[in-house]
Amino acid sequence: MPDSEPLSLVSLREAGGGDSVPPPPPPDEPRPQRSLRRLWWPGAAVAGVTLLAGAVFVLAPSGRPALGRPRPAVSPSGGPSAARPAPAAVAEAASGPIGGPIPDARFAPGACVVLPPTGADRHQTVFLDPGHGGPDPGTIGITEGGHAVDESALTLSTALAAAPLLRGQGYRVVLSRTGNSTVGVMGAGDLLSGTFTGQGALKDLTARAACANLARAAALVSIHYNAGGSPANAGMVTIYDDVRPFSARSLRLASLLQTEILASMNGRGWGIPDSGVRNDASAGGTAIDAADRAYGRLVLLGPAAEGYLATPSEMPGAVVEPLFITDPFEASIAAGAAGQQAIAAGIVRAVDTFLQPTPSNAP
Ligand SMILES: [Zn+2]
């Protein structure tokens, strides 16, 4: 679906009508709808993996009016709109002595950007992948205030919140994208009527893996937000691939992310359900095309497959889905500064623990 939503949290609020996203209720305030919630699997799985695969697949919350706000078209390349100011990360990266885009013809402008550490150098790289972008907004959520929010904007805000924290701890950070764009360069057959084809979605995900590999990242963290068929679907899930040579380490990373992000959010009293760590084959979902269905895993995490995926990611990785943005309560957290900071802090704690030089972390 075409998308040119503004990307910063401030812009999100402006796009929603100029008022701020209301804070979630205090922890002791009963929220009866919780009792209606189902776990992510299988009831809410319909959209999750589809969106991870890059498809544009929007589930409107049942019983709600359609989100009628018109969505302006983006350029066929999926590149950032000229009217949108460049994210601070881009300008900073361009000015840094060792930062900036990794030069590779596969990457769109503003994609695959290196950010050097600002703290004492740990000589380790963390790859942060804000899911979706450009022609692919991901899930369209709705806040308690009735404002539509794009998954692609929220994932970027989360990554841009986590990046400076990781850099401050001495990590080099590589962002798959820094604006509202694809990561891969789109060409013939990659887009149809402004949305990804299966080929385009695969190219974009393959470019993300290529960026992580070129960056020689020690850990890959892909950030998504979940979608359910009902506003009652809620909770956090983290996904890893269980057939890679480094799958044990991916599971450790995924478990740390699940634990630390939930602890960070729920330490603020939000009561986000724990839907667990799952492997990318059992996560279910709807494939975007026959080839994706045959592959049966997440391209960003999974193994090579002849004729489909030649260059898989080469490091431990996980996909986090901290919140369901089709649940207005969770969407309001995802769209708010406190929620973004809480999730970012959880990511940083998990990654930092994962990358500590202990025997259990040895390659
Ligand atoms: Zn997603």
mmCIF file of C-alpha atoms and ligand atoms in Angstrom:
data_model
loop_
_atom_site.group_PDB
_atom_site.id
_atom_site.type_symbol
_atom_site.label_atom_id
_atom_site.label_comp_id
_atom_site.label_asym_id
_atom_site.label_seq_id
_atom_site.Cartn_x
_atom_site.Cartn_y
_atom_site.Cartn_z
ATOM 1 C CA MET A 1 0.000 0.000 0.000
ATOM 2 C CA PRO A 2 1.376 3.451 -0.813
ATOM 3 C CA ASP A 3 2.828 5.168 2.175
ATOM 4 C CA SER A 4 4.453 8.470 2.823
ATOM 5 C CA GLU A 5 3.644 8.855 6.465
ATOM 6 C CA PRO A 6 5.986 11.090 8.451
ATOM 7 C CA LEU A 7 8.428 9.125 10.513
ATOM 8 C CA SER A 8 9.247 10.812 13.748
ATOM 9 C CA LEU A 9 7.067 10.345 16.763
ATOM 10 C CA VAL A 10 6.337 14.029 16.719
ATOM 11 C CA SER A 11 5.288 13.816 13.111
ATOM 12 C CA LEU A 12 3.144 10.828 13.868
ATOM 13 C CA ARG A 13 1.192 12.859 16.339
ATOM 14 C CA GLU A 14 0.886 15.685 13.867
ATOM 15 C CA ALA A 15 -0.294 13.306 11.204
ATOM 16 C CA GLY A 16 -2.927 12.040 13.573
ATOM 17 C CA GLY A 17 -4.429 15.450 14.023
ATOM 18 C CA GLY A 18 -1.947 17.419 16.128
ATOM 19 C CA ASP A 19 -2.693 16.064 19.577
ATOM 20 C CA SER A 20 -0.539 13.662 21.465
ATOM 21 C CA VAL A 21 -1.107 9.971 21.849
ATOM 22 C CA PRO A 22 -2.842 9.438 25.159
ATOM 23 C CA PRO A 23 -0.851 7.592 27.791
ATOM 24 C CA PRO A 24 -1.903 4.091 28.727
ATOM 25 C CA PRO A 25 -3.936 3.696 31.881
ATOM 26 C CA PRO A 26 -2.085 3.287 35.164
ATOM 27 C CA PRO A 27 -1.204 -0.277 36.166
ATOM 28 C CA ASP A 28 -3.955 -0.637 38.719
ATOM 29 C CA GLU A 29 -6.691 0.397 36.341
ATOM 30 C CA PRO A 30 -8.625 -2.688 35.235
ATOM 31 C CA ARG A 31 -8.713 -3.341 31.533
ATOM 32 C CA PRO A 32 -11.481 -5.918 31.001
ATOM 33 C CA GLN A 33 -10.618 -6.462 27.355
ATOM 34 C CA ARG A 34 -7.516 -8.356 28.451
ATOM 35 C CA SER A 35 -9.692 -11.323 29.279
ATOM 36 C CA LEU A 36 -10.789 -11.527 25.674
ATOM 37 C CA ARG A 37 -7.295 -11.659 24.328
ATOM 38 C CA ARG A 38 -5.882 -14.625 22.576
ATOM 39 C CA LEU A 39 -2.283 -15.555 22.311
ATOM 40 C CA TRP A 40 -0.361 -14.719 19.189
ATOM 41 C CA TRP A 41 -0.507 -18.295 17.967
ATOM 42 C CA PRO A 42 -2.626 -19.220 16.186
ATOM 43 C CA GLY A 43 -5.350 -16.648 16.395
ATOM 44 C CA ALA A 44 -3.201 -13.650 15.615
ATOM 45 C CA ALA A 45 -0.749 -15.278 13.273
ATOM 46 C CA VAL A 46 -2.564 -14.340 10.111
ATOM 47 C CA ALA A 47 -0.710 -11.154 9.460
ATOM 48 C CA GLY A 48 2.502 -11.544 11.412
ATOM 49 C CA VAL A 49 4.625 -13.644 9.127
ATOM 50 C CA THR A 50 3.060 -12.217 6.029
ATOM 51 C CA LEU A 51 4.251 -8.837 7.104
ATOM 52 C CA LEU A 52 7.650 -10.152 8.031
ATOM 53 C CA ALA A 53 7.915 -11.517 4.540
ATOM 54 C CA GLY A 54 7.390 -8.040 3.224
ATOM 55 C CA ALA A 55 3.865 -8.248 1.965
ATOM 56 C CA VAL A 56 1.461 -5.407 2.339
ATOM 57 C CA PHE A 57 -1.384 -7.020 4.151
ATOM 58 C CA VAL A 58 -3.599 -4.921 6.310
ATOM 59 C CA LEU A 59 -6.083 -6.368 8.711
ATOM 60 C CA ALA A 60 -8.565 -3.783 9.805
ATOM 61 C CA PRO A 61 -9.673 -4.287 13.396
ATOM 62 C CA SER A 62 -13.030 -5.935 13.281
ATOM 63 C CA GLY A 63 -16.030 -3.864 14.176
ATOM 64 C CA ARG A 64 -14.243 -0.603 13.517
ATOM 65 C CA PRO A 65 -14.750 1.871 10.742
ATOM 66 C CA ALA A 66 -12.213 1.684 7.950
ATOM 67 C CA LEU A 67 -9.293 4.028 8.215
ATOM 68 C CA GLY A 68 -10.349 6.427 5.552
ATOM 69 C CA ARG A 69 -7.436 8.829 5.561
ATOM 70 C CA PRO A 70 -6.038 9.006 2.020
ATOM 71 C CA ARG A 71 -2.494 7.793 1.635
ATOM 72 C CA PRO A 72 -0.437 9.678 -0.957
ATOM 73 C CA ALA A 73 1.582 7.654 -3.424
ATOM 74 C CA VAL A 74 5.323 7.255 -3.100
ATOM 75 C CA SER A 75 7.833 7.208 -5.909
ATOM 76 C CA PRO A 76 8.081 3.919 -7.835
ATOM 77 C CA SER A 77 11.499 3.319 -6.323
ATOM 78 C CA GLY A 78 10.034 3.495 -2.861
ATOM 79 C CA GLY A 79 12.563 6.171 -2.084
ATOM 80 C CA PRO A 80 12.067 8.797 0.554
ATOM 81 C CA SER A 81 9.865 11.710 -0.246
ATOM 82 C CA ALA A 82 11.704 14.898 -1.105
ATOM 83 C CA ALA A 83 9.485 16.774 1.319
ATOM 84 C CA ARG A 84 10.532 14.642 4.278
ATOM 85 C CA PRO A 85 13.503 15.909 6.246
ATOM 86 C CA ALA A 86 16.389 13.486 6.482
ATOM 87 C CA PRO A 87 16.524 11.651 9.810
ATOM 88 C CA ALA A 88 19.176 12.929 12.145
ATOM 89 C CA ALA A 89 20.927 9.592 11.909
ATOM 90 C CA VAL A 90 21.650 10.116 8.243
ATOM 91 C CA ALA A 91 23.163 13.539 8.657
ATOM 92 C CA GLU A 92 25.228 12.372 11.595
ATOM 93 C CA ALA A 93 26.407 9.284 9.794
ATOM 94 C CA ALA A 94 27.412 11.254 6.740
ATOM 95 C CA SER A 95 29.546 13.582 8.832
ATOM 96 C CA GLY A 96 31.295 10.924 10.880
ATOM 97 C CA PRO A 97 34.796 9.755 9.998
ATOM 98 C CA ILE A 98 33.862 6.103 9.827
ATOM 99 C CA GLY A 99 30.119 6.345 9.478
ATOM 100 C CA GLY A 100 27.831 6.628 6.501
ATOM 101 C CA PRO A 101 26.227 4.320 3.992
ATOM 102 C CA ILE A 102 27.954 1.083 3.076
ATOM 103 C CA PRO A 103 28.555 1.546 -0.646
ATOM 104 C CA ASP A 104 26.785 -1.168 -2.567
ATOM 105 C CA ALA A 105 24.604 -0.875 -5.635
ATOM 106 C CA ARG A 106 21.998 -3.107 -4.032
ATOM 107 C CA PHE A 107 21.088 -0.521 -1.401
ATOM 108 C CA ALA A 108 18.602 2.318 -1.816
ATOM 109 C CA PRO A 109 19.568 5.854 -0.733
ATOM 110 C CA GLY A 110 19.584 6.115 3.057
ATOM 111 C CA ALA A 111 19.777 2.344 3.452
ATOM 112 C CA CYS A 112 22.490 0.292 5.150
ATOM 113 C CA VAL A 113 24.009 3.118 7.166
ATOM 114 C CA VAL A 114 26.897 2.720 9.611
ATOM 115 C CA LEU A 115 26.867 4.649 12.872
ATOM 116 C CA PRO A 116 30.161 4.533 14.810
ATOM 117 C CA PRO A 117 30.247 4.028 18.564
ATOM 118 C CA THR A 118 30.161 7.097 20.748
ATOM 119 C CA GLY A 119 31.321 5.269 23.887
ATOM 120 C CA ALA A 120 34.531 3.298 24.392
ATOM 121 C CA ASP A 121 34.769 1.095 21.312
ATOM 122 C CA ARG A 122 33.647 -2.499 21.891
ATOM 123 C CA HIS A 123 34.700 -3.479 18.354
ATOM 124 C CA GLN A 124 31.396 -5.194 17.765
ATOM 125 C CA THR A 125 28.608 -4.346 15.348
ATOM 126 C CA VAL A 126 24.876 -4.577 15.962
ATOM 127 C CA PHE A 127 22.566 -4.691 12.953
ATOM 128 C CA LEU A 128 19.215 -3.040 13.612
ATOM 129 C CA ASP A 129 16.533 -3.621 11.016
ATOM 130 C CA PRO A 130 13.399 -1.485 11.148
ATOM 131 C CA GLY A 131 10.871 -3.641 9.328
ATOM 132 C CA HIS A 132 9.009 -2.507 6.208
ATOM 133 C CA GLY A 133 9.308 0.970 4.679
ATOM 134 C CA GLY A 134 8.753 2.722 1.385
ATOM 135 C CA PRO A 135 5.927 1.091 -0.532
ATOM 136 C CA ASP A 136 5.354 -1.289 2.376
ATOM 137 C CA PRO A 137 3.907 0.410 5.482
ATOM 138 C CA GLY A 138 3.430 -2.909 7.245
ATOM 139 C CA THR A 139 0.469 -3.122 9.551
ATOM 140 C CA ILE A 140 -1.743 -0.095 9.973
ATOM 141 C CA GLY A 141 -2.590 0.242 13.637
ATOM 142 C CA ILE A 142 -4.894 2.563 15.496
ATOM 143 C CA THR A 143 -4.304 4.249 18.845
ATOM 144 C CA GLU A 144 -6.771 4.754 21.652
ATOM 145 C CA GLY A 145 -7.094 8.311 20.381
ATOM 146 C CA GLY A 146 -8.212 6.953 17.022
ATOM 147 C CA HIS A 147 -5.046 7.863 15.161
ATOM 148 C CA ALA A 148 -3.755 5.563 12.448
ATOM 149 C CA VAL A 149 -0.123 4.522 12.825
ATOM 150 C CA ASP A 150 2.067 2.712 10.332
ATOM 151 C CA GLU A 151 4.192 -0.184 11.494
ATOM 152 C CA SER A 152 6.999 1.027 9.200
ATOM 153 C CA ALA A 153 7.185 4.370 11.004
ATOM 154 C CA LEU A 154 7.086 2.802 14.465
ATOM 155 C CA THR A 155 9.824 0.292 13.685
ATOM 156 C CA LEU A 156 12.066 3.086 12.442
ATOM 157 C CA SER A 157 11.396 5.199 15.522
ATOM 158 C CA THR A 158 12.264 2.229 17.725
ATOM 159 C CA ALA A 159 15.514 1.576 15.874
ATOM 160 C CA LEU A 160 16.461 5.249 16.002
ATOM 161 C CA ALA A 161 15.787 5.222 19.745
ATOM 162 C CA ALA A 162 17.933 2.128 20.312
ATOM 163 C CA ALA A 163 20.840 3.147 18.100
ATOM 164 C CA PRO A 164 22.253 5.988 20.224
ATOM 165 C CA LEU A 165 21.982 3.849 23.369
ATOM 166 C CA LEU A 166 23.946 1.032 21.752
ATOM 167 C CA ARG A 167 26.497 3.463 20.358
ATOM 168 C CA GLY A 168 26.904 4.989 23.796
ATOM 169 C CA GLN A 169 27.748 1.527 25.109
ATOM 170 C CA GLY A 170 30.495 1.276 22.526
ATOM 171 C CA TYR A 171 28.795 -0.658 19.748
ATOM 172 C CA ARG A 172 28.956 0.168 16.075
ATOM 173 C CA VAL A 173 25.393 0.192 14.813
ATOM 174 C CA VAL A 174 24.301 -0.492 11.265
ATOM 175 C CA LEU A 175 20.750 0.484 10.354
ATOM 176 C CA SER A 176 19.119 -1.258 7.426
ATOM 177 C CA ARG A 177 17.234 1.939 6.629
ATOM 178 C CA THR A 178 17.160 5.456 8.023
ATOM 179 C CA GLY A 179 14.133 6.843 6.205
ATOM 180 C CA ASN A 180 10.830 5.759 4.749
ATOM 181 C CA SER A 181 12.356 3.692 1.975
ATOM 182 C CA THR A 182 13.015 0.192 0.859
ATOM 183 C CA VAL A 183 16.446 -1.242 1.673
ATOM 184 C CA GLY A 184 16.961 -2.841 -1.727
ATOM 185 C CA VAL A 185 16.879 -0.908 -4.974
ATOM 186 C CA MET A 186 13.608 -1.661 -6.691
ATOM 187 C CA GLY A 187 13.547 -2.486 -10.375
ATOM 188 C CA ALA A 188 11.369 -4.057 -13.014
ATOM 189 C CA GLY A 189 8.908 -6.534 -11.589
ATOM 190 C CA ASP A 190 9.525 -5.575 -7.955
ATOM 191 C CA LEU A 191 6.453 -3.399 -7.517
ATOM 192 C CA LEU A 192 2.927 -3.717 -8.807
ATOM 193 C CA SER A 193 0.422 -0.915 -8.307
ATOM 194 C CA GLY A 194 2.733 0.604 -5.719
ATOM 195 C CA THR A 195 3.133 -2.508 -3.593
ATOM 196 C CA PHE A 196 5.769 -5.225 -3.463
ATOM 197 C CA THR A 197 5.512 -8.240 -5.684
ATOM 198 C CA GLY A 198 6.884 -11.450 -4.224
ATOM 199 C CA GLN A 199 10.077 -10.742 -6.143
ATOM 200 C CA GLY A 200 10.293 -7.221 -4.730
ATOM 201 C CA ALA A 201 9.682 -8.350 -1.166
ATOM 202 C CA LEU A 202 12.356 -11.025 -1.508
ATOM 203 C CA LYS A 203 14.812 -8.524 -2.966
ATOM 204 C CA ASP A 204 14.218 -6.096 -0.112
ATOM 205 C CA LEU A 205 14.684 -8.753 2.563
ATOM 206 C CA THR A 206 17.745 -10.146 0.814
ATOM 207 C CA ALA A 207 19.230 -6.646 0.783
ATOM 208 C CA ARG A 208 18.702 -6.419 4.546
ATOM 209 C CA ALA A 209 20.584 -9.682 5.057
ATOM 210 C CA ALA A 210 23.318 -8.500 2.688
ATOM 211 C CA CYS A 211 23.685 -5.308 4.699
ATOM 212 C CA ALA A 212 24.052 -7.252 7.943
ATOM 213 C CA ASN A 213 26.639 -9.509 6.320
ATOM 214 C CA LEU A 214 28.643 -6.657 4.811
ATOM 215 C CA ALA A 215 28.616 -4.948 8.191
ATOM 216 C CA ARG A 216 29.964 -8.138 9.799
ATOM 217 C CA ALA A 217 27.377 -7.723 12.510
ATOM 218 C CA ALA A 218 27.671 -9.846 15.634
ATOM 219 C CA ALA A 219 23.923 -9.734 16.181
ATOM 220 C CA LEU A 220 20.901 -9.045 13.982
ATOM 221 C CA VAL A 221 17.787 -7.547 15.520
ATOM 222 C CA SER A 222 14.791 -6.935 13.279
ATOM 223 C CA ILE A 223 12.027 -4.794 14.729
ATOM 224 C CA HIS A 224 8.384 -5.310 13.806
ATOM 225 C CA TYR A 225 4.990 -4.720 15.346
ATOM 226 C CA ASN A 226 2.293 -7.314 15.206
ATOM 227 C CA ALA A 227 -1.192 -7.414 13.746
ATOM 228 C CA GLY A 228 -4.164 -9.491 14.749
ATOM 229 C CA GLY A 229 -7.555 -10.208 13.356
ATOM 230 C CA SER A 230 -9.107 -8.737 16.474
ATOM 231 C CA PRO A 231 -8.256 -5.714 18.642
ATOM 232 C CA ALA A 232 -8.121 -8.231 21.484
ATOM 233 C CA ASN A 233 -4.953 -9.840 20.095
ATOM 234 C CA ALA A 234 -2.094 -8.628 22.245
ATOM 235 C CA GLY A 235 1.326 -9.427 23.621
ATOM 236 C CA MET A 236 4.952 -9.792 22.651
ATOM 237 C CA VAL A 237 6.541 -12.543 20.577
ATOM 238 C CA THR A 238 10.116 -13.009 19.351
ATOM 239 C CA ILE A 239 11.062 -15.226 16.420
ATOM 240 C CA TYR A 240 14.313 -16.993 15.526
ATOM 241 C CA ASP A 241 15.336 -19.640 13.011
ATOM 242 C CA ASP A 242 16.149 -23.073 14.433
ATOM 243 C CA VAL A 243 18.060 -24.710 11.574
ATOM 244 C CA ARG A 244 21.074 -22.449 11.239
ATOM 245 C CA PRO A 245 24.551 -23.457 12.481
ATOM 246 C CA PHE A 246 24.235 -20.652 15.045
ATOM 247 C CA SER A 247 20.636 -21.343 16.023
ATOM 248 C CA ALA A 248 21.481 -21.963 19.668
ATOM 249 C CA ARG A 249 22.910 -18.468 19.855
ATOM 250 C CA SER A 250 19.928 -17.052 17.959
ATOM 251 C CA LEU A 251 17.634 -18.666 20.507
ATOM 252 C CA ARG A 252 19.660 -17.117 23.309
ATOM 253 C CA LEU A 253 19.438 -13.699 21.637
ATOM 254 C CA ALA A 254 15.702 -14.126 21.053
ATOM 255 C CA SER A 255 15.119 -15.202 24.646
ATOM 256 C CA LEU A 256 17.080 -12.237 25.992
ATOM 257 C CA LEU A 257 15.151 -9.846 23.774
ATOM 258 C CA GLN A 258 11.822 -11.328 24.816
ATOM 259 C CA THR A 259 12.718 -11.161 28.499
ATOM 260 C CA GLU A 260 14.323 -7.732 28.538
ATOM 261 C CA ILE A 261 11.815 -5.898 26.333
ATOM 262 C CA LEU A 262 8.889 -7.340 28.303
ATOM 263 C CA ALA A 263 10.584 -6.469 31.596
ATOM 264 C CA SER A 264 11.223 -2.945 30.390
ATOM 265 C CA MET A 265 7.638 -2.426 29.233
ATOM 266 C CA ASN A 266 5.984 -4.157 32.143
ATOM 267 C CA GLY A 267 8.227 -2.365 34.608
ATOM 268 C CA ARG A 268 6.163 0.626 33.594
ATOM 269 C CA GLY A 269 3.000 -1.239 34.529
ATOM 270 C CA TRP A 270 1.624 -1.922 31.090
ATOM 271 C CA GLY A 271 0.863 -5.615 31.579
ATOM 272 C CA ILE A 272 1.919 -6.768 28.125
ATOM 273 C CA PRO A 273 1.304 -10.542 27.748
ATOM 274 C CA ASP A 274 4.259 -12.842 27.088
ATOM 275 C CA SER A 275 3.509 -14.891 23.977
ATOM 276 C CA GLY A 276 6.941 -16.444 23.968
ATOM 277 C CA VAL A 277 9.833 -17.195 21.631
ATOM 278 C CA ARG A 278 8.964 -19.142 18.481
ATOM 279 C CA ASN A 279 10.856 -20.501 15.557
ATOM 280 C CA ASP A 280 10.172 -19.056 12.146
ATOM 281 C CA ALA A 281 8.770 -22.271 10.712
ATOM 282 C CA SER A 282 6.157 -22.757 13.418
ATOM 283 C CA ALA A 283 5.103 -19.143 13.526
ATOM 284 C CA GLY A 284 2.525 -19.739 10.844
ATOM 285 C CA GLY A 285 1.080 -17.015 8.705
ATOM 286 C CA THR A 286 0.234 -16.479 5.087
ATOM 287 C CA ALA A 287 2.994 -16.565 2.504
ATOM 288 C CA ILE A 288 3.147 -13.816 -0.062
ATOM 289 C CA ASP A 289 3.634 -16.175 -2.984
ATOM 290 C CA ALA A 290 4.241 -19.829 -3.772
ATOM 291 C CA ALA A 291 8.017 -19.521 -3.504
ATOM 292 C CA ASP A 292 7.752 -17.927 -0.080
ATOM 293 C CA ARG A 293 5.322 -20.632 0.995
ATOM 294 C CA ALA A 294 7.700 -23.328 -0.192
ATOM 295 C CA TYR A 295 10.592 -21.716 1.666
ATOM 296 C CA GLY A 296 8.529 -21.650 4.842
ATOM 297 C CA ARG A 297 10.867 -19.516 6.949
ATOM 298 C CA LEU A 298 11.735 -15.882 7.413
ATOM 299 C CA VAL A 299 14.093 -14.746 4.674
ATOM 300 C CA LEU A 300 16.011 -12.503 7.037
ATOM 301 C CA LEU A 301 16.767 -15.332 9.471
ATOM 302 C CA GLY A 302 16.521 -18.545 7.510
ATOM 303 C CA PRO A 303 18.975 -20.740 5.620
ATOM 304 C CA ALA A 304 19.963 -20.649 1.967
ATOM 305 C CA ALA A 305 17.543 -22.344 -0.421
ATOM 306 C CA GLU A 306 18.479 -23.191 -3.974
ATOM 307 C CA GLY A 307 16.724 -20.991 -6.472
ATOM 308 C CA TYR A 308 15.238 -18.782 -3.767
ATOM 309 C CA LEU A 309 17.773 -17.485 -1.256
ATOM 310 C CA ALA A 310 21.474 -17.606 -2.116
ATOM 311 C CA THR A 311 22.919 -15.313 0.564
ATOM 312 C CA PRO A 312 21.248 -15.737 3.952
ATOM 313 C CA SER A 313 22.200 -13.755 7.030
ATOM 314 C CA GLU A 314 25.377 -15.062 8.616
ATOM 315 C CA MET A 315 24.982 -14.173 12.281
ATOM 316 C CA PRO A 316 22.654 -14.899 15.211
ATOM 317 C CA GLY A 317 19.427 -13.032 14.705
ATOM 318 C CA ALA A 318 15.907 -12.516 15.949
ATOM 319 C CA VAL A 319 12.744 -10.671 14.967
ATOM 320 C CA VAL A 320 10.968 -8.895 17.804
ATOM 321 C CA GLU A 321 7.277 -8.034 17.763
ATOM 322 C CA PRO A 322 6.858 -6.207 21.072
ATOM 323 C CA LEU A 323 3.239 -5.120 20.660
ATOM 324 C CA PHE A 324 0.105 -5.591 18.590
ATOM 325 C CA ILE A 325 -0.675 -2.267 17.002
ATOM 326 C CA THR A 326 -4.124 -3.532 16.045
ATOM 327 C CA ASP A 327 -4.832 -3.339 19.792
ATOM 328 C CA PRO A 328 -5.417 0.366 20.486
ATOM 329 C CA PHE A 329 -3.906 0.077 23.971
ATOM 330 C CA GLU A 330 -0.700 -1.463 22.678
ATOM 331 C CA ALA A 331 -0.646 0.836 19.628
ATOM 332 C CA SER A 332 -0.737 3.835 21.947
ATOM 333 C CA ILE A 333 2.308 2.485 23.762
ATOM 334 C CA ALA A 334 4.104 1.792 20.485
ATOM 335 C CA ALA A 335 3.375 5.294 19.227
ATOM 336 C CA GLY A 336 4.396 7.082 22.407
ATOM 337 C CA ALA A 337 7.838 8.259 23.433
ATOM 338 C CA ALA A 338 7.740 6.303 26.695
ATOM 339 C CA GLY A 339 6.916 3.087 24.864
ATOM 340 C CA GLN A 340 9.589 3.620 22.260
ATOM 341 C CA GLN A 341 12.188 4.302 24.937
ATOM 342 C CA ALA A 342 11.109 1.290 26.964
ATOM 343 C CA ILE A 343 11.417 -1.036 23.978
ATOM 344 C CA ALA A 344 14.725 0.505 22.934
ATOM 345 C CA ALA A 345 16.107 0.067 26.440
ATOM 346 C CA GLY A 346 15.052 -3.581 26.433
ATOM 347 C CA ILE A 347 16.749 -4.168 23.094
ATOM 348 C CA VAL A 348 19.959 -2.604 24.360
ATOM 349 C CA ARG A 349 20.006 -4.618 27.581
ATOM 350 C CA ALA A 350 19.421 -7.843 25.676
ATOM 351 C CA VAL A 351 22.034 -7.159 23.019
ATOM 352 C CA ASP A 352 24.595 -6.009 25.551
ATOM 353 C CA THR A 353 24.098 -9.153 27.608
ATOM 354 C CA PHE A 354 24.232 -11.296 24.493
ATOM 355 C CA LEU A 355 27.502 -9.764 23.314
ATOM 356 C CA GLN A 356 29.309 -9.907 26.634
ATOM 357 C CA PRO A 357 32.495 -11.940 26.185
ATOM 358 C CA THR A 358 31.526 -14.959 28.260
ATOM 359 C CA PRO A 359 32.203 -18.617 27.461
ATOM 360 C CA SER A 360 28.523 -19.191 26.633
ATOM 361 C CA ASN A 361 28.756 -16.549 23.944
ATOM 362 C CA ALA A 362 31.788 -18.024 22.211
ATOM 363 C CA PRO A 363 31.151 -18.610 18.502
HETATM 364 ZN ZN ZN B 1 6.178 -6.367 10.249
#
